[in-house]
Coordinates of C-alpha atoms in Angstrom, one line a residue:
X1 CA 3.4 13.9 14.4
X2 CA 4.2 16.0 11.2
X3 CA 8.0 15.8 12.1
X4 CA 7.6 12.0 11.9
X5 CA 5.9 11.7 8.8
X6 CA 8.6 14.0 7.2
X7 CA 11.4 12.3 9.0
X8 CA 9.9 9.0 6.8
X9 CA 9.7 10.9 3.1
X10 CA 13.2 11.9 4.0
X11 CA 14.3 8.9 4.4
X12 CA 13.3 7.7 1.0
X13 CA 16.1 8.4 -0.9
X14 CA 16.7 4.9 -2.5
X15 CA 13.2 4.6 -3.1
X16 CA 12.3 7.6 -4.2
X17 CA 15.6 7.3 -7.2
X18 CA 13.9 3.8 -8.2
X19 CA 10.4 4.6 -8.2
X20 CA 10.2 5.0 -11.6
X21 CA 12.2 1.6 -12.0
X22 CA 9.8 -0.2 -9.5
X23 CA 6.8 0.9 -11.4
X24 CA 8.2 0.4 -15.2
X25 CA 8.8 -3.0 -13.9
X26 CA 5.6 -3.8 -13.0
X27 CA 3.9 -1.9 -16.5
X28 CA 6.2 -4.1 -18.2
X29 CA 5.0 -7.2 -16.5
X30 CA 1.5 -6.2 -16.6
X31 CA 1.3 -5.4 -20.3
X32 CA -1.0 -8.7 -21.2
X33 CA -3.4 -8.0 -18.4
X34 CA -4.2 -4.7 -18.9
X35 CA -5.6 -1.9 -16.5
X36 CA -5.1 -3.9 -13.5
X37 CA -1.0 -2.8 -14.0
X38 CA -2.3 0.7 -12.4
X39 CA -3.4 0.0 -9.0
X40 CA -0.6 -3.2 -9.1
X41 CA 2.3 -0.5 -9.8
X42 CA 0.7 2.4 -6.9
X43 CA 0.6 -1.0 -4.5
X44 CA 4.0 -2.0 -4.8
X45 CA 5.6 1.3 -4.5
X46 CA 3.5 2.1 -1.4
X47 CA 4.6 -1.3 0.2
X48 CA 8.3 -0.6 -0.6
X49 CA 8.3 2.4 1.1
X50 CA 6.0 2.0 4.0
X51 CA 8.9 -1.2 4.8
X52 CA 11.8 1.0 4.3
X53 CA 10.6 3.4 6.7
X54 CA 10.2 0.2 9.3
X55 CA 13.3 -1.4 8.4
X56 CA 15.5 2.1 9.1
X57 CA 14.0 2.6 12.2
X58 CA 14.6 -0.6 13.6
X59 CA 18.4 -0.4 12.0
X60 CA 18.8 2.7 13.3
X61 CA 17.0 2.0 17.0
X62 CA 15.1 5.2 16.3
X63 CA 12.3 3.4 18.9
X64 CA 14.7 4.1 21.4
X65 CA 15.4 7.9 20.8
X66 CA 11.5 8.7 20.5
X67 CA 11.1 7.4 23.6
X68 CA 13.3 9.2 25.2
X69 CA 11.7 12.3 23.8
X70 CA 8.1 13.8 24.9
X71 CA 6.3 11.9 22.4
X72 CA 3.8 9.9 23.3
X73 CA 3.7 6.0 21.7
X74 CA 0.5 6.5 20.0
X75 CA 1.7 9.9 18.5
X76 CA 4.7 7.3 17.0
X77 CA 1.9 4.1 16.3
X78 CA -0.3 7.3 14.6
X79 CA 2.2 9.0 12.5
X80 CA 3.3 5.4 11.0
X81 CA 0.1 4.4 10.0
X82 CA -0.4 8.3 8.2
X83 CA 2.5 8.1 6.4
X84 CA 1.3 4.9 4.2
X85 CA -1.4 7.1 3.2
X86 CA 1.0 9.9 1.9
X87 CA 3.2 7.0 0.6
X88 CA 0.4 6.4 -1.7
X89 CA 0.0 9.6 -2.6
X90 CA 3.6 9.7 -4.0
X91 CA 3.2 6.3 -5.5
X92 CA 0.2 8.0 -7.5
X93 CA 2.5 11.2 -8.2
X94 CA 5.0 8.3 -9.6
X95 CA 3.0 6.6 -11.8
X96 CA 1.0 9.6 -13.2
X97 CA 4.4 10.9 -14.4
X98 CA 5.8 8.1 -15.7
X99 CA 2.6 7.0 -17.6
X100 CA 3.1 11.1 -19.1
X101 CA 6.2 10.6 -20.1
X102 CA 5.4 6.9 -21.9
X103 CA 2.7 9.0 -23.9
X104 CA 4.4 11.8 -25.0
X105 CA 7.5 10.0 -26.2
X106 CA 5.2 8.1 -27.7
X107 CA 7.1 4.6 -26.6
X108 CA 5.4 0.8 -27.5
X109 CA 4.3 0.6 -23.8
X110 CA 0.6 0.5 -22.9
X111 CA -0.2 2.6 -19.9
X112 CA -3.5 3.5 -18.9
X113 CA -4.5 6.9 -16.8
X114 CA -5.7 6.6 -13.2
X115 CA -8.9 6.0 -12.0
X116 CA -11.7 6.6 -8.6
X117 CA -11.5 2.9 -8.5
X118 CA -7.9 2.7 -9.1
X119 CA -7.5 4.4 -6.1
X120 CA -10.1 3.0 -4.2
X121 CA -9.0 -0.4 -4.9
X122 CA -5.1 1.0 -3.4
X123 CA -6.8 2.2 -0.4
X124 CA -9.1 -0.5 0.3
X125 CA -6.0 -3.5 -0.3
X126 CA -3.2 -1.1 1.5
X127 CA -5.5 -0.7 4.7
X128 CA -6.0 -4.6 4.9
X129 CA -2.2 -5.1 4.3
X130 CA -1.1 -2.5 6.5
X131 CA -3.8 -3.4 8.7
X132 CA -2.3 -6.9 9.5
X133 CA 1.5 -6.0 9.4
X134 CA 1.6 -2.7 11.7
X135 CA 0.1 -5.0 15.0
X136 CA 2.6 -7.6 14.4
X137 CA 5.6 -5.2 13.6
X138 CA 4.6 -3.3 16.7
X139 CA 5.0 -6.4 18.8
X140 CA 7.6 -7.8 17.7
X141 CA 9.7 -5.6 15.4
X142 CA 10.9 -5.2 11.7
X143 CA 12.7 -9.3 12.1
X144 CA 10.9 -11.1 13.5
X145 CA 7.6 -9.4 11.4
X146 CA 9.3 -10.0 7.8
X147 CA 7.3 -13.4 6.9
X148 CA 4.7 -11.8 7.5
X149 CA 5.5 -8.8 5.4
X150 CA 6.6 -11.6 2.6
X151 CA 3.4 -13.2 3.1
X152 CA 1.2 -10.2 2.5
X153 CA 3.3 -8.7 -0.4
X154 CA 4.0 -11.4 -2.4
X155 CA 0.6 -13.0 -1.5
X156 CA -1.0 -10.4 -3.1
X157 CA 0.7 -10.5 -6.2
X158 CA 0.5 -14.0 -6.6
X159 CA -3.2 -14.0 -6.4
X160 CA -3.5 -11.0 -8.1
X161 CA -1.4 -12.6 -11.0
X162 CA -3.3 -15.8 -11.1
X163 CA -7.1 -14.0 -10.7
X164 CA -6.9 -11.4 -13.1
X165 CA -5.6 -13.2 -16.5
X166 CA -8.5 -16.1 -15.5
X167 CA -10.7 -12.9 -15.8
X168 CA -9.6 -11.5 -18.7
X169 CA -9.7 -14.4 -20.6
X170 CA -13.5 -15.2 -19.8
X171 CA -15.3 -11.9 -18.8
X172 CA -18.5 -14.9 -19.4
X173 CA -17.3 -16.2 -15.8
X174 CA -19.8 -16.1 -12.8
X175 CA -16.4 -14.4 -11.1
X176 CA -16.1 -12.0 -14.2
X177 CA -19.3 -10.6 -14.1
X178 CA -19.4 -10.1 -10.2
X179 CA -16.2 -8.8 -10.1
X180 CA -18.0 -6.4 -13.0
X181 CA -20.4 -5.3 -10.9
X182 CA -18.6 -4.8 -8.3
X183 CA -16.0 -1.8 -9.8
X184 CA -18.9 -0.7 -11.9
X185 CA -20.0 2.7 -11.5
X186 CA -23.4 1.9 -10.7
X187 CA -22.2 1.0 -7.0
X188 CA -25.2 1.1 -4.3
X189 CA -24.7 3.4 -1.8
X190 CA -25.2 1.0 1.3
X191 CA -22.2 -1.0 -0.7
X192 CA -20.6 1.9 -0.4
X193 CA -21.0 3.0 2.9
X194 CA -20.9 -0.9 4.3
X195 CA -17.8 -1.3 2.5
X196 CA -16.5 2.5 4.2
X197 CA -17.8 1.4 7.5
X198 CA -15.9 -2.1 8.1
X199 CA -12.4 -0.6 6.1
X200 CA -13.3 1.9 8.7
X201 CA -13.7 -0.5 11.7
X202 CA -11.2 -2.8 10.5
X203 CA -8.0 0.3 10.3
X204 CA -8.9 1.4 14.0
X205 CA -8.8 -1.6 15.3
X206 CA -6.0 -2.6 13.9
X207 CA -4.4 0.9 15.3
X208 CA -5.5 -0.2 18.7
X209 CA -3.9 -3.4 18.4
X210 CA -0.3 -1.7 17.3
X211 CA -0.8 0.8 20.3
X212 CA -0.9 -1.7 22.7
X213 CA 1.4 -3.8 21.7
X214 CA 3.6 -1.1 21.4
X215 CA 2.9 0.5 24.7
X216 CA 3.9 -2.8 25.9
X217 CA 7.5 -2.8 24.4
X218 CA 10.7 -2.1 26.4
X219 CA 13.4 -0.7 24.7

């Protein structure tokens, strides 16, 4: 399983030489909004790569030469559901840098430093996204899953872009102040563990959906 997560960081190489790109883009967009450009910037680059690594594979037929080696499909279903988690990583790694190097050369670009929530916030929206795509990619391929991919990614943006300004411009809003409470630091730990339990429940079941899907293949 390692060898496949490392086979999918090698393959990065495009990404990993506009990471930095991706990311400015997205501080650059996000500079009337505000903190929301962190998790929005760790999101995108996570996406991009976790769809690179599907879109080579199914370029390349690589389905076809792990199953003709002794790996079993849900070692292959497994392994691409762990590497979106050390795509994040990265993605974090990215923008932690970048935001560094915006400070120190002191450049007219707001950035603003990480956060718990930041990256709980990454987790929790990157499980649901991922959560949905991998079962249908598994079943039907990188193609023929695209609008779904589209739908997801760009779907999440465009709410995202439309939400948060409504909330930054009236933080009086019955949406502003729950929203408030919700990412305050005050959390309840039954929200907590609810909200662990079903991202919990939600991941493996979406993991047994992409393992039988794909275990139903033929390649």
């Amino acid at each position: 399983m390692f060898n496949l997560i490392l086979k999918d960081i090698l393959i990065q190489k495009k990404t990993f030489l506009f990471g930095a790109v991706y990311i400015m883009i997205i501080i650059l967009s996000f500079q009337q909004i505000g903190s929301p450009m962190v998790p929005a910037s760790i999101i995108a680059l996570t996406y991009v790569m976790t769809q690179y690594a599907c879109a080579y594979d199914d370029k390349n037929k690589a389905d076809m030469l792990l199953n003709s080696l002794p790996l079993g499909r849900d070692t292959v279903v497994a392994a691409r559901y762990l590497s979106t988690f050390v795509f994040l990583a990265i993605a974090v790694v990215y923008y932690i840098v970048l935001a560094g190097i915006i400070s120190v050369l002191r450049l007219p670009v707001r950035v603003y430093p990480v956060s718990f929530e930041d990256i709980a916030g990454c987790l929790f929206s990157l499980i649901v996204m991922t959560s949905i795509y991998f079962p249908v990619f598994f079943k039907v391929g990188y193609i023929k899953s695209r609008m779904v991919n589209f739908v997801l990614f760009y779907g999440l943006f465009f709410v995202g872009g439309m939400l948060v300004p409504e909330l930054v411009k009236d933080k009086n809003s019955e949406l502003a102040k729950w929203t408030t409470r919700l990412f305050s630091n005050q959390w309840d730990v039954h929200i907590i563990a609810g909200a662990f339990i079903i991202t919990i429940l939600f991941l493996s079941t979406s993991y047994m959906l992409s393992l039988k899907f794909y275990r139903n293949r033929e390649f």
